[in-house]
Tab-separated table of C-alpha atoms in Angstrom:
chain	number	residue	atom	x	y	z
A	1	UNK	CA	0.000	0.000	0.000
A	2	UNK	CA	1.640	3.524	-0.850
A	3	UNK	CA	0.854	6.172	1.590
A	4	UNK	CA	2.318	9.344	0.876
A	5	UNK	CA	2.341	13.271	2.432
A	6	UNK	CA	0.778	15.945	0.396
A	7	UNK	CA	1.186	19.497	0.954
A	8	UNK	CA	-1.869	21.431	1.104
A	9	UNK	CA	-2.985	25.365	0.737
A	10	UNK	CA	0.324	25.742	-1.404
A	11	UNK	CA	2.892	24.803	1.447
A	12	UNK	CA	5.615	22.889	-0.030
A	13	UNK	CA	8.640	20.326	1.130
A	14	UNK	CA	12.178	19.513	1.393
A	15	UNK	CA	13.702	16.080	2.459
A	16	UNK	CA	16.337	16.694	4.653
A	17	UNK	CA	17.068	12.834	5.054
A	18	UNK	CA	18.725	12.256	8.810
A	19	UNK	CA	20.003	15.461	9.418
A	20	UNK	CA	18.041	18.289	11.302
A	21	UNK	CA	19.102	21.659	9.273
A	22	UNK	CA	17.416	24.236	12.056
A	23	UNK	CA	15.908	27.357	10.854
A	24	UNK	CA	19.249	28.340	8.926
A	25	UNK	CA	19.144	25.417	6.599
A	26	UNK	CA	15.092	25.434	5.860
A	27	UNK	CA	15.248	29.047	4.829
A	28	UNK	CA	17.545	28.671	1.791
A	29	UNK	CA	16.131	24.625	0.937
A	30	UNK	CA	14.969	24.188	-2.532
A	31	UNK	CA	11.016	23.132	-1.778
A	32	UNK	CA	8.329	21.302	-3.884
A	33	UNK	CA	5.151	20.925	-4.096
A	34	UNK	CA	4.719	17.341	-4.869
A	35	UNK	CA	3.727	14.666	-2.603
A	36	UNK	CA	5.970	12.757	-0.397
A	37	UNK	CA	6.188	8.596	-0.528
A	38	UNK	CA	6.361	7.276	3.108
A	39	UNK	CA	8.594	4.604	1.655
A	40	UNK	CA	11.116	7.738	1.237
A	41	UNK	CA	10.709	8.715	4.746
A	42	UNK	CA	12.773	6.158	7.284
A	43	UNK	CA	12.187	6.772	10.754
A	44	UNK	CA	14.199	9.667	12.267
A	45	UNK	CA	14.133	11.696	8.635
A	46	UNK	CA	13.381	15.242	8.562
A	47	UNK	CA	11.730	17.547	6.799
A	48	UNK	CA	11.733	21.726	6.127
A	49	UNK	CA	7.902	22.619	5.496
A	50	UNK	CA	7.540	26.312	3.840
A	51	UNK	CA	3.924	27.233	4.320
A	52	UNK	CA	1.733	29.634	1.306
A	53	UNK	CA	2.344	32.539	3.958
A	54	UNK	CA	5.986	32.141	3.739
A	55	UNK	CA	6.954	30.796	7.106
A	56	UNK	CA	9.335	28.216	7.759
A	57	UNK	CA	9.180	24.876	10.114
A	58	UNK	CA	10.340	21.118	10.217
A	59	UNK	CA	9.693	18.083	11.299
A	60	UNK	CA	11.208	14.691	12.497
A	61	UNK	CA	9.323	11.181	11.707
A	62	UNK	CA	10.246	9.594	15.123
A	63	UNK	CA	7.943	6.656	14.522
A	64	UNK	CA	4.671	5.187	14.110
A	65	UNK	CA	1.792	3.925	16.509
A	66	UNK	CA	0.050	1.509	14.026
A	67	UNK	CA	-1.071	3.774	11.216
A	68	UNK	CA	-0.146	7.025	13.225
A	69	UNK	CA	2.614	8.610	12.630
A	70	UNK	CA	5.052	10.303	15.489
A	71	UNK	CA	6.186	13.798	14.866
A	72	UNK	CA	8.403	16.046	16.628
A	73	UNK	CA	7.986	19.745	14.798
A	74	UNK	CA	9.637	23.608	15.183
A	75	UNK	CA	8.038	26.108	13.575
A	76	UNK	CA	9.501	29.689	13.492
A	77	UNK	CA	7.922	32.932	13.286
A	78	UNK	CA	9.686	35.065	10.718
């Protein structure tokens, strides 16, 4: 079964892979807006998230609880 993340309201992503790039690192990413496979996402992978309104956070898969996933997040207020 493929599962995937989708952006919505014209946010957008970068894969960071295992390393956590801070506030620095999200602001100058290169971001799309397509979806995400879960399959690409191991457990402890990050990712920058640049929302429509410009802002910047990210997030850490830290593992799932059946079909739930586990998220640690930062988001900053620019």
């Amino acid at each position: 079964v493929e599962k995937y993340l989708v952006p919505q309201n014209g946010a957008k992503f970068s894969i960071s892979g295992m390393s956590n790039r801070g506030y620095a690192g999200c602001s100058v990413a290169a971001y799309s807006g397509s979806k995400i496979s879960l399959w690409a996402l191991p457990i402890g992978s990050y990712v920058c998230v640049k929302t429509n309104q410009g802002r910047y956070s990210e997030f850490r898969l830290n593992g799932y609880s059946g079909t739930t996933m586990n998220l640690g997040y930062t988001t900053w207020n620019n």
